Amino acid sequence: MGPKSTLNEEEEGVLVLWIKSMAARGFPVTTAQLIESVQHLIKKLGRENPFKEGKPGRKWLKLFMQRHPTITNRISENLTMSRASVTKQYITKWFNEVESFLKEKSYFEILNDSNRVFNGDESAFFLNPKGNRVLAPKGAKSVYLTVNSDDKECLTVLISVSASGLLAPPMVVFKYERVPNIIVESVPSGWGLGKTESGWMTRATFFEYITNIFHPWLIKEQITLPVILFVDGHTSHLTLQLSEFCEQNGIILIALPPNTTHFMQPMDVAVFRGLKEAWKVQHS
């Protein structure tokens, strides 16, 4: 009873399959990601809809959940501290699940070629890094350095490297409406430039990175597809449109387990940790 849904049964079925597929790869889909993906899908289809700016609201989400009860809990569930606690069993379970997924999809042999296994990671660099050395009375427990409000501004760097050491062109995201020419000219040739309101990576900028930088580089370097790209299971990484592009172009996204980046994320441990220390020293 009632009006027809904006998306038909087949189109909503695609969304359900995407949600379940992402869960298997370690990317639990949030309601915000679902709504944003539906907004893009409606725009792509040119579909008439009752939504403001083509973006579904809570009512649509509630009805979608009712139509597809098998994904209701999956999409709204957050990891609790107890479930996300890092133990040997937790890590072993992740490895087993990834192995099962790769074998089920006939991707396991990719691991034998280090040129086809990548790790991507992003990190923010504050323009006024914390931790500047200051003089203070001996024994003082709390020492504060007053900074300007814009000193919290940052830029974000995204780097992807293969297990064999192949470095894909990085992407730098700035907090600008328009990136100044002096910055554009200073960036090495082939690097990607992005801009957001906050200077942080967003789903849109990550999509641009994969489609305009990473994938073209794979083709240019004649790297055998498909490839595996291990990344953090961060919300900024995921949309239906990104999943479709990766599926069609041989990029298998797999999420590293939560709360383990300090020892499970190669880029964080081997690259960004040292780079950030050098960044602080340079700006101290």
PDB file of C-alpha atoms in Angstrom:
ATOM      1  CA  MET A   1       0.000   0.000   0.000  1.00  0.00           C
ATOM      2  CA  GLY A   2       1.075   3.603  -0.531  1.00  0.00           C
ATOM      3  CA  PRO A   3       3.193   5.247  -3.251  1.00  0.00           C
ATOM      4  CA  LYS A   4       5.919   3.340  -5.055  1.00  0.00           C
ATOM      5  CA  SER A   5       9.436   3.599  -3.674  1.00  0.00           C
ATOM      6  CA  THR A   6      11.833   5.911  -5.518  1.00  0.00           C
ATOM      7  CA  LEU A   7      14.119   2.997  -6.377  1.00  0.00           C
ATOM      8  CA  ASN A   8      12.671  -0.185  -7.793  1.00  0.00           C
ATOM      9  CA  GLU A   9      13.154  -3.663  -6.334  1.00  0.00           C
ATOM     10  CA  GLU A  10      16.149  -4.464  -8.531  1.00  0.00           C
ATOM     11  CA  GLU A  11      17.910  -1.188  -7.685  1.00  0.00           C
ATOM     12  CA  GLU A  12      17.367  -1.646  -3.960  1.00  0.00           C
ATOM     13  CA  GLY A  13      18.600  -5.218  -4.359  1.00  0.00           C
ATOM     14  CA  VAL A  14      21.896  -3.803  -5.625  1.00  0.00           C
ATOM     15  CA  LEU A  15      22.156  -1.703  -2.471  1.00  0.00           C
ATOM     16  CA  VAL A  16      21.498  -4.726  -0.259  1.00  0.00           C
ATOM     17  CA  LEU A  17      24.168  -6.783  -2.051  1.00  0.00           C
ATOM     18  CA  TRP A  18      26.610  -3.884  -1.747  1.00  0.00           C
ATOM     19  CA  ILE A  19      26.004  -3.579   2.002  1.00  0.00           C
ATOM     20  CA  LYS A  20      26.560  -7.297   2.533  1.00  0.00           C
ATOM     21  CA  SER A  21      29.620  -7.340   0.265  1.00  0.00           C
ATOM     22  CA  MET A  22      31.202  -4.431   2.130  1.00  0.00           C
ATOM     23  CA  ALA A  23      30.538  -6.111   5.468  1.00  0.00           C
ATOM     24  CA  ALA A  24      32.441  -9.168   4.221  1.00  0.00           C
ATOM     25  CA  ARG A  25      35.415  -6.930   3.348  1.00  0.00           C
ATOM     26  CA  GLY A  26      35.411  -5.227   6.743  1.00  0.00           C
ATOM     27  CA  PHE A  27      33.549  -2.052   5.749  1.00  0.00           C
ATOM     28  CA  PRO A  28      30.271  -1.886   7.709  1.00  0.00           C
ATOM     29  CA  VAL A  29      28.070   0.598   5.847  1.00  0.00           C
ATOM     30  CA  THR A  30      26.714   3.497   7.892  1.00  0.00           C
ATOM     31  CA  THR A  31      23.375   5.182   7.322  1.00  0.00           C
ATOM     32  CA  ALA A  32      25.189   8.322   6.131  1.00  0.00           C
ATOM     33  CA  GLN A  33      27.071   6.319   3.501  1.00  0.00           C
ATOM     34  CA  LEU A  34      23.880   4.632   2.334  1.00  0.00           C
ATOM     35  CA  ILE A  35      21.980   7.906   2.007  1.00  0.00           C
ATOM     36  CA  GLU A  36      24.845   9.594   0.146  1.00  0.00           C
ATOM     37  CA  SER A  37      25.136   6.623  -2.194  1.00  0.00           C
ATOM     38  CA  VAL A  38      21.396   6.666  -2.904  1.00  0.00           C
ATOM     39  CA  GLN A  39      21.595  10.393  -3.615  1.00  0.00           C
ATOM     40  CA  HIS A  40      24.307   9.773  -6.232  1.00  0.00           C
ATOM     41  CA  LEU A  41      22.352   6.848  -7.680  1.00  0.00           C
ATOM     42  CA  ILE A  42      19.169   8.903  -8.078  1.00  0.00           C
ATOM     43  CA  LYS A  43      21.160  11.647  -9.799  1.00  0.00           C
ATOM     44  CA  LYS A  44      22.822   9.124 -12.098  1.00  0.00           C
ATOM     45  CA  LEU A  45      19.449   7.599 -13.044  1.00  0.00           C
ATOM     46  CA  GLY A  46      17.831  11.011 -13.529  1.00  0.00           C
ATOM     47  CA  ARG A  47      14.989   9.740 -11.392  1.00  0.00           C
ATOM     48  CA  GLU A  48      12.230  12.061 -10.201  1.00  0.00           C
ATOM     49  CA  ASN A  49      12.042  12.018  -6.431  1.00  0.00           C
ATOM     50  CA  PRO A  50      10.370  13.815  -3.508  1.00  0.00           C
ATOM     51  CA  PHE A  51      13.620  14.407  -1.621  1.00  0.00           C
ATOM     52  CA  LYS A  52      15.195  17.765  -0.923  1.00  0.00           C
ATOM     53  CA  GLU A  53      18.194  18.098  -3.243  1.00  0.00           C
ATOM     54  CA  GLY A  54      17.647  14.445  -4.121  1.00  0.00           C
ATOM     55  CA  LYS A  55      18.852  13.309  -0.703  1.00  0.00           C
ATOM     56  CA  PRO A  56      16.685  10.722   1.112  1.00  0.00           C
ATOM     57  CA  GLY A  57      15.665  11.451   4.693  1.00  0.00           C
ATOM     58  CA  ARG A  58      14.824   9.427   7.782  1.00  0.00           C
ATOM     59  CA  LYS A  59      11.454   8.331   6.434  1.00  0.00           C
ATOM     60  CA  TRP A  60      12.990   6.751   3.340  1.00  0.00           C
ATOM     61  CA  LEU A  61      15.659   5.088   5.468  1.00  0.00           C
ATOM     62  CA  LYS A  62      13.039   3.656   7.845  1.00  0.00           C
ATOM     63  CA  LEU A  63      10.976   2.243   4.978  1.00  0.00           C
ATOM     64  CA  PHE A  64      14.103   0.854   3.286  1.00  0.00           C
ATOM     65  CA  MET A  65      14.978  -0.991   6.507  1.00  0.00           C
ATOM     66  CA  GLN A  66      11.470  -2.392   6.705  1.00  0.00           C
ATOM     67  CA  ARG A  67      11.680  -3.662   3.129  1.00  0.00           C
ATOM     68  CA  HIS A  68      15.048  -5.313   3.803  1.00  0.00           C
ATOM     69  CA  PRO A  69      15.071  -6.584   7.403  1.00  0.00           C
ATOM     70  CA  THR A  70      18.134  -8.794   6.801  1.00  0.00           C
ATOM     71  CA  ILE A  71      20.430  -5.760   6.782  1.00  0.00           C
ATOM     72  CA  THR A  72      18.763  -3.659   9.483  1.00  0.00           C
ATOM     73  CA  ASN A  73      21.156  -4.596  12.266  1.00  0.00           C
ATOM     74  CA  ARG A  74      24.218  -4.645  10.041  1.00  0.00           C
ATOM     75  CA  ILE A  75      23.840  -1.099   8.874  1.00  0.00           C
ATOM     76  CA  SER A  76      23.252   0.514  12.246  1.00  0.00           C
ATOM     77  CA  GLU A  77      25.633  -1.549  14.323  1.00  0.00           C
ATOM     78  CA  ASN A  78      28.749   0.081  15.812  1.00  0.00           C
ATOM     79  CA  LEU A  79      31.720  -1.695  17.296  1.00  0.00           C
ATOM     80  CA  THR A  80      31.739  -1.498  21.071  1.00  0.00           C
ATOM     81  CA  MET A  81      35.005  -1.197  22.967  1.00  0.00           C
ATOM     82  CA  SER A  82      34.706  -4.790  24.153  1.00  0.00           C
ATOM     83  CA  ARG A  83      34.079  -6.159  20.658  1.00  0.00           C
ATOM     84  CA  ALA A  84      36.851  -4.052  19.184  1.00  0.00           C
ATOM     85  CA  SER A  85      39.399  -5.028  21.837  1.00  0.00           C
ATOM     86  CA  VAL A  86      42.588  -6.179  20.187  1.00  0.00           C
ATOM     87  CA  THR A  87      43.509  -9.743  21.108  1.00  0.00           C
ATOM     88  CA  LYS A  88      45.392 -12.548  19.401  1.00  0.00           C
ATOM     89  CA  GLN A  89      42.074 -14.270  18.698  1.00  0.00           C
ATOM     90  CA  TYR A  90      40.660 -11.057  17.199  1.00  0.00           C
ATOM     91  CA  ILE A  91      43.594 -10.665  14.794  1.00  0.00           C
ATOM     92  CA  THR A  92      43.580 -14.361  13.892  1.00  0.00           C
ATOM     93  CA  LYS A  93      39.850 -14.164  13.152  1.00  0.00           C
ATOM     94  CA  TRP A  94      40.453 -11.226  10.790  1.00  0.00           C
ATOM     95  CA  PHE A  95      43.155 -13.089   8.892  1.00  0.00           C
ATOM     96  CA  ASN A  96      40.913 -16.144   8.592  1.00  0.00           C
ATOM     97  CA  GLU A  97      37.989 -14.080   7.322  1.00  0.00           C
ATOM     98  CA  VAL A  98      40.133 -12.286   4.729  1.00  0.00           C
ATOM     99  CA  GLU A  99      41.608 -15.598   3.585  1.00  0.00           C
ATOM    100  CA  SER A 100      38.134 -17.116   3.216  1.00  0.00           C
ATOM    101  CA  PHE A 101      36.893 -14.088   1.270  1.00  0.00           C
ATOM    102  CA  LEU A 102      39.866 -14.101  -1.124  1.00  0.00           C
ATOM    103  CA  LYS A 103      39.564 -17.841  -1.758  1.00  0.00           C
ATOM    104  CA  GLU A 104      35.799 -17.627  -2.253  1.00  0.00           C
ATOM    105  CA  LYS A 105      36.274 -14.905  -4.892  1.00  0.00           C
ATOM    106  CA  SER A 106      39.311 -16.647  -6.468  1.00  0.00           C
ATOM    107  CA  TYR A 107      41.569 -13.734  -5.492  1.00  0.00           C
ATOM    108  CA  PHE A 108      43.923 -15.610  -3.180  1.00  0.00           C
ATOM    109  CA  GLU A 109      46.636 -16.113  -5.817  1.00  0.00           C
ATOM    110  CA  ILE A 110      47.088 -12.317  -6.001  1.00  0.00           C
ATOM    111  CA  LEU A 111      48.981 -12.506  -2.710  1.00  0.00           C
ATOM    112  CA  ASN A 112      51.769 -14.383  -4.520  1.00  0.00           C
ATOM    113  CA  ASP A 113      52.611 -11.252  -6.546  1.00  0.00           C
ATOM    114  CA  SER A 114      53.911  -8.435  -4.326  1.00  0.00           C
ATOM    115  CA  ASN A 115      53.377  -5.918  -7.157  1.00  0.00           C
ATOM    116  CA  ARG A 116      49.629  -6.509  -6.887  1.00  0.00           C
ATOM    117  CA  VAL A 117      49.211  -6.080  -3.114  1.00  0.00           C
ATOM    118  CA  PHE A 118      48.900  -2.487  -1.896  1.00  0.00           C
ATOM    119  CA  ASN A 119      48.469  -0.668   1.362  1.00  0.00           C
ATOM    120  CA  GLY A 120      46.913   2.797   1.317  1.00  0.00           C
ATOM    121  CA  ASP A 121      46.834   5.179   4.247  1.00  0.00           C
ATOM    122  CA  GLU A 122      46.100   8.818   4.922  1.00  0.00           C
ATOM    123  CA  SER A 123      47.339  11.109   7.650  1.00  0.00           C
ATOM    124  CA  ALA A 124      46.688  14.708   8.622  1.00  0.00           C
ATOM    125  CA  PHE A 125      49.537  17.168   9.064  1.00  0.00           C
ATOM    126  CA  PHE A 126      48.696  20.189  11.183  1.00  0.00           C
ATOM    127  CA  LEU A 127      50.119  23.457   9.970  1.00  0.00           C
ATOM    128  CA  ASN A 128      51.080  24.198  13.565  1.00  0.00           C
ATOM    129  CA  PRO A 129      51.921  20.747  14.979  1.00  0.00           C
ATOM    130  CA  LYS A 130      51.304  20.055  18.647  1.00  0.00           C
ATOM    131  CA  GLY A 131      54.220  19.377  20.888  1.00  0.00           C
ATOM    132  CA  ASN A 132      56.335  22.517  20.404  1.00  0.00           C
ATOM    133  CA  ARG A 133      58.959  22.716  23.121  1.00  0.00           C
ATOM    134  CA  VAL A 134      58.425  25.501  25.657  1.00  0.00           C
ATOM    135  CA  LEU A 135      60.100  26.594  28.868  1.00  0.00           C
ATOM    136  CA  ALA A 136      58.167  26.016  32.093  1.00  0.00           C
ATOM    137  CA  PRO A 137      58.806  25.823  35.843  1.00  0.00           C
ATOM    138  CA  LYS A 138      60.281  22.508  36.900  1.00  0.00           C
ATOM    139  CA  GLY A 139      57.552  20.165  38.128  1.00  0.00           C
ATOM    140  CA  ALA A 140      54.705  21.969  36.356  1.00  0.00           C
ATOM    141  CA  LYS A 141      52.063  19.369  35.492  1.00  0.00           C
ATOM    142  CA  SER A 142      50.199  21.274  32.770  1.00  0.00           C
ATOM    143  CA  VAL A 143      51.815  23.582  30.252  1.00  0.00           C
ATOM    144  CA  TYR A 144      49.751  25.210  27.523  1.00  0.00           C
ATOM    145  CA  LEU A 145      50.812  27.078  24.402  1.00  0.00           C
ATOM    146  CA  THR A 146      48.307  29.653  23.150  1.00  0.00           C
ATOM    147  CA  VAL A 147      47.868  29.509  19.361  1.00  0.00           C
ATOM    148  CA  ASN A 148      45.663  31.257  16.844  1.00  0.00           C
ATOM    149  CA  SER A 149      42.342  29.663  15.881  1.00  0.00           C
ATOM    150  CA  ASP A 150      43.618  28.842  12.384  1.00  0.00           C
ATOM    151  CA  ASP A 151      46.596  26.928  13.787  1.00  0.00           C
ATOM    152  CA  LYS A 152      44.413  23.828  13.881  1.00  0.00           C
ATOM    153  CA  GLU A 153      44.203  23.830  10.101  1.00  0.00           C
ATOM    154  CA  CYS A 154      45.664  20.801   8.432  1.00  0.00           C
ATOM    155  CA  LEU A 155      46.343  19.149   5.146  1.00  0.00           C
ATOM    156  CA  THR A 156      45.874  15.426   4.519  1.00  0.00           C
ATOM    157  CA  VAL A 157      48.270  13.170   2.621  1.00  0.00           C
ATOM    158  CA  LEU A 158      47.202   9.859   1.091  1.00  0.00           C
ATOM    159  CA  ILE A 159      49.879   7.381   0.008  1.00  0.00           C
ATOM    160  CA  SER A 160      49.612   3.884  -1.501  1.00  0.00           C
ATOM    161  CA  VAL A 161      52.561   1.501  -1.770  1.00  0.00           C
ATOM    162  CA  SER A 162      52.813  -2.080  -2.997  1.00  0.00           C
ATOM    163  CA  ALA A 163      54.346  -4.900  -0.991  1.00  0.00           C
ATOM    164  CA  SER A 164      57.247  -4.789  -3.466  1.00  0.00           C
ATOM    165  CA  GLY A 165      57.844  -1.083  -2.814  1.00  0.00           C
ATOM    166  CA  LEU A 166      56.109   0.486  -5.807  1.00  0.00           C
ATOM    167  CA  LEU A 167      54.944   3.980  -4.842  1.00  0.00           C
ATOM    168  CA  ALA A 168      51.747   5.269  -6.446  1.00  0.00           C
ATOM    169  CA  PRO A 169      51.428   9.063  -6.835  1.00  0.00           C
ATOM    170  CA  PRO A 170      50.287  10.534  -3.489  1.00  0.00           C
ATOM    171  CA  MET A 171      47.331  12.863  -3.051  1.00  0.00           C
ATOM    172  CA  VAL A 172      47.385  15.987  -0.881  1.00  0.00           C
ATOM    173  CA  VAL A 173      44.096  17.485   0.329  1.00  0.00           C
ATOM    174  CA  PHE A 174      44.083  21.175   1.281  1.00  0.00           C
ATOM    175  CA  LYS A 175      41.600  23.348   3.131  1.00  0.00           C
ATOM    176  CA  TYR A 176      40.896  25.720   0.269  1.00  0.00           C
ATOM    177  CA  GLU A 177      37.971  26.623  -1.940  1.00  0.00           C
ATOM    178  CA  ARG A 178      40.572  27.067  -4.655  1.00  0.00           C
ATOM    179  CA  VAL A 179      44.140  25.821  -4.329  1.00  0.00           C
ATOM    180  CA  PRO A 180      46.575  28.746  -4.896  1.00  0.00           C
ATOM    181  CA  ASN A 181      48.791  28.536  -7.976  1.00  0.00           C
ATOM    182  CA  ILE A 182      51.932  28.770  -5.860  1.00  0.00           C
ATOM    183  CA  ILE A 183      50.951  25.479  -4.183  1.00  0.00           C
ATOM    184  CA  VAL A 184      49.876  23.831  -7.428  1.00  0.00           C
ATOM    185  CA  GLU A 185      53.234  24.678  -8.994  1.00  0.00           C
ATOM    186  CA  SER A 186      55.156  23.354  -5.977  1.00  0.00           C
ATOM    187  CA  VAL A 187      53.563  19.905  -6.033  1.00  0.00           C
ATOM    188  CA  PRO A 188      55.587  17.248  -7.917  1.00  0.00           C
ATOM    189  CA  SER A 189      54.289  16.222 -11.336  1.00  0.00           C
ATOM    190  CA  GLY A 190      51.781  13.381 -11.195  1.00  0.00           C
ATOM    191  CA  TRP A 191      50.686  14.004  -7.612  1.00  0.00           C
ATOM    192  CA  GLY A 192      47.008  14.531  -6.929  1.00  0.00           C
ATOM    193  CA  LEU A 193      45.547  17.665  -5.404  1.00  0.00           C
ATOM    194  CA  GLY A 194      42.248  17.803  -3.534  1.00  0.00           C
ATOM    195  CA  LYS A 195      40.340  20.406  -1.568  1.00  0.00           C
ATOM    196  CA  THR A 196      37.735  20.125   1.167  1.00  0.00           C
ATOM    197  CA  GLU A 197      36.205  22.503   3.696  1.00  0.00           C
ATOM    198  CA  SER A 198      38.188  20.947   6.535  1.00  0.00           C
ATOM    199  CA  GLY A 199      41.366  19.737   4.865  1.00  0.00           C
ATOM    200  CA  TRP A 200      40.413  16.153   5.787  1.00  0.00           C
ATOM    201  CA  MET A 201      39.817  13.322   3.338  1.00  0.00           C
ATOM    202  CA  THR A 202      36.179  12.813   2.340  1.00  0.00           C
ATOM    203  CA  ARG A 203      34.363  10.127   0.393  1.00  0.00           C
ATOM    204  CA  ALA A 204      34.402  12.414  -2.654  1.00  0.00           C
ATOM    205  CA  THR A 205      38.153  13.078  -2.528  1.00  0.00           C
ATOM    206  CA  PHE A 206      38.943   9.397  -1.956  1.00  0.00           C
ATOM    207  CA  PHE A 207      36.786   8.535  -4.979  1.00  0.00           C
ATOM    208  CA  GLU A 208      38.746  11.094  -7.009  1.00  0.00           C
ATOM    209  CA  TYR A 209      42.008   9.545  -5.835  1.00  0.00           C
ATOM    210  CA  ILE A 210      41.038   6.014  -6.844  1.00  0.00           C
ATOM    211  CA  THR A 211      39.482   6.971 -10.203  1.00  0.00           C
ATOM    212  CA  ASN A 212      41.822   9.765 -11.340  1.00  0.00           C
ATOM    213  CA  ILE A 213      45.163   8.860  -9.769  1.00  0.00           C
ATOM    214  CA  PHE A 214      45.518   5.297  -8.478  1.00  0.00           C
ATOM    215  CA  HIS A 215      43.756   3.397 -11.277  1.00  0.00           C
ATOM    216  CA  PRO A 216      45.348   5.367 -14.156  1.00  0.00           C
ATOM    217  CA  TRP A 217      48.732   4.777 -12.508  1.00  0.00           C
ATOM    218  CA  LEU A 218      48.079   1.019 -12.361  1.00  0.00           C
ATOM    219  CA  ILE A 219      47.325   1.050 -16.094  1.00  0.00           C
ATOM    220  CA  LYS A 220      50.367   3.198 -16.926  1.00  0.00           C
ATOM    221  CA  GLU A 221      52.680   0.921 -14.930  1.00  0.00           C
ATOM    222  CA  GLN A 222      51.095  -2.159 -16.573  1.00  0.00           C
ATOM    223  CA  ILE A 223      50.397  -3.771 -13.220  1.00  0.00           C
ATOM    224  CA  THR A 224      48.366  -6.945 -13.565  1.00  0.00           C
ATOM    225  CA  LEU A 225      44.769  -6.530 -12.474  1.00  0.00           C
ATOM    226  CA  PRO A 226      43.022  -7.190 -10.193  1.00  0.00           C
ATOM    227  CA  VAL A 227      45.033  -5.788  -7.302  1.00  0.00           C
ATOM    228  CA  ILE A 228      44.305  -5.813  -3.579  1.00  0.00           C
ATOM    229  CA  LEU A 229      44.280  -2.503  -1.682  1.00  0.00           C
ATOM    230  CA  PHE A 230      44.288  -2.752   2.116  1.00  0.00           C
ATOM    231  CA  VAL A 231      43.021   0.429   3.775  1.00  0.00           C
ATOM    232  CA  ASP A 232      41.570   1.523   7.089  1.00  0.00           C
ATOM    233  CA  GLY A 233      37.860   0.830   7.416  1.00  0.00           C
ATOM    234  CA  HIS A 234      37.202   4.557   7.659  1.00  0.00           C
ATOM    235  CA  THR A 235      33.888   6.032   6.585  1.00  0.00           C
ATOM    236  CA  SER A 236      35.630   8.452   4.239  1.00  0.00           C
ATOM    237  CA  HIS A 237      36.599   5.545   2.003  1.00  0.00           C
ATOM    238  CA  LEU A 238      33.245   4.105   1.057  1.00  0.00           C
ATOM    239  CA  THR A 239      30.365   4.766  -1.331  1.00  0.00           C
ATOM    240  CA  LEU A 240      28.378   2.577  -3.677  1.00  0.00           C
ATOM    241  CA  GLN A 241      29.889   4.456  -6.615  1.00  0.00           C
ATOM    242  CA  LEU A 242      33.417   3.703  -5.406  1.00  0.00           C
ATOM    243  CA  SER A 243      32.568   0.034  -4.914  1.00  0.00           C
ATOM    244  CA  GLU A 244      31.147  -0.192  -8.435  1.00  0.00           C
ATOM    245  CA  PHE A 245      34.198   1.473  -9.950  1.00  0.00           C
ATOM    246  CA  CYS A 246      36.592  -0.818  -8.073  1.00  0.00           C
ATOM    247  CA  GLU A 247      34.545  -3.885  -9.031  1.00  0.00           C
ATOM    248  CA  GLN A 248      34.605  -2.917 -12.706  1.00  0.00           C
ATOM    249  CA  ASN A 249      38.281  -1.959 -12.767  1.00  0.00           C
ATOM    250  CA  GLY A 250      40.000  -4.690 -10.781  1.00  0.00           C
ATOM    251  CA  ILE A 251      40.648  -2.984  -7.437  1.00  0.00           C
ATOM    252  CA  ILE A 252      39.754  -5.121  -4.417  1.00  0.00           C
ATOM    253  CA  LEU A 253      39.295  -2.970  -1.317  1.00  0.00           C
ATOM    254  CA  ILE A 254      39.783  -4.739   2.011  1.00  0.00           C
ATOM    255  CA  ALA A 255      39.565  -3.057   5.417  1.00  0.00           C
ATOM    256  CA  LEU A 256      42.219  -3.557   8.051  1.00  0.00           C
ATOM    257  CA  PRO A 257      40.789  -4.438  11.490  1.00  0.00           C
ATOM    258  CA  PRO A 258      39.729  -1.482  13.685  1.00  0.00           C
ATOM    259  CA  ASN A 259      41.972  -0.200  16.479  1.00  0.00           C
ATOM    260  CA  THR A 260      45.066  -1.942  15.106  1.00  0.00           C
ATOM    261  CA  THR A 261      46.675   0.748  12.952  1.00  0.00           C
ATOM    262  CA  HIS A 262      49.518   1.199  15.457  1.00  0.00           C
ATOM    263  CA  PHE A 263      50.869  -2.234  14.474  1.00  0.00           C
ATOM    264  CA  MET A 264      48.765  -3.573  11.566  1.00  0.00           C
ATOM    265  CA  GLN A 265      48.878  -0.570   9.214  1.00  0.00           C
ATOM    266  CA  PRO A 266      52.237  -0.735   7.342  1.00  0.00           C
ATOM    267  CA  MET A 267      52.085   2.855   6.080  1.00  0.00           C
ATOM    268  CA  ASP A 268      51.276   4.202   9.525  1.00  0.00           C
ATOM    269  CA  VAL A 269      54.050   2.266  11.250  1.00  0.00           C
ATOM    270  CA  ALA A 270      56.806   2.478   8.636  1.00  0.00           C
ATOM    271  CA  VAL A 271      56.163   5.836   6.941  1.00  0.00           C
ATOM    272  CA  PHE A 272      53.823   8.283   8.639  1.00  0.00           C
ATOM    273  CA  ARG A 273      55.141   7.803  12.163  1.00  0.00           C
ATOM    274  CA  GLY A 274      58.652   8.888  11.229  1.00  0.00           C
ATOM    275  CA  LEU A 275      57.406  11.541   8.816  1.00  0.00           C
ATOM    276  CA  LYS A 276      55.237  13.160  11.489  1.00  0.00           C
ATOM    277  CA  GLU A 277      58.126  13.262  13.950  1.00  0.00           C
ATOM    278  CA  ALA A 278      60.240  15.003  11.320  1.00  0.00           C
ATOM    279  CA  TRP A 279      57.341  17.375  10.586  1.00  0.00           C
ATOM    280  CA  LYS A 280      57.135  18.384  14.254  1.00  0.00           C
ATOM    281  CA  VAL A 281      60.895  18.941  14.467  1.00  0.00           C
ATOM    282  CA  GLN A 282      60.853  21.039  11.312  1.00  0.00           C
ATOM    283  CA  HIS A 283      58.069  23.248  12.713  1.00  0.00           C
ATOM    284  CA  SER A 284      59.285  23.438  16.305  1.00  0.00           C
TER     285      SER A 284
END
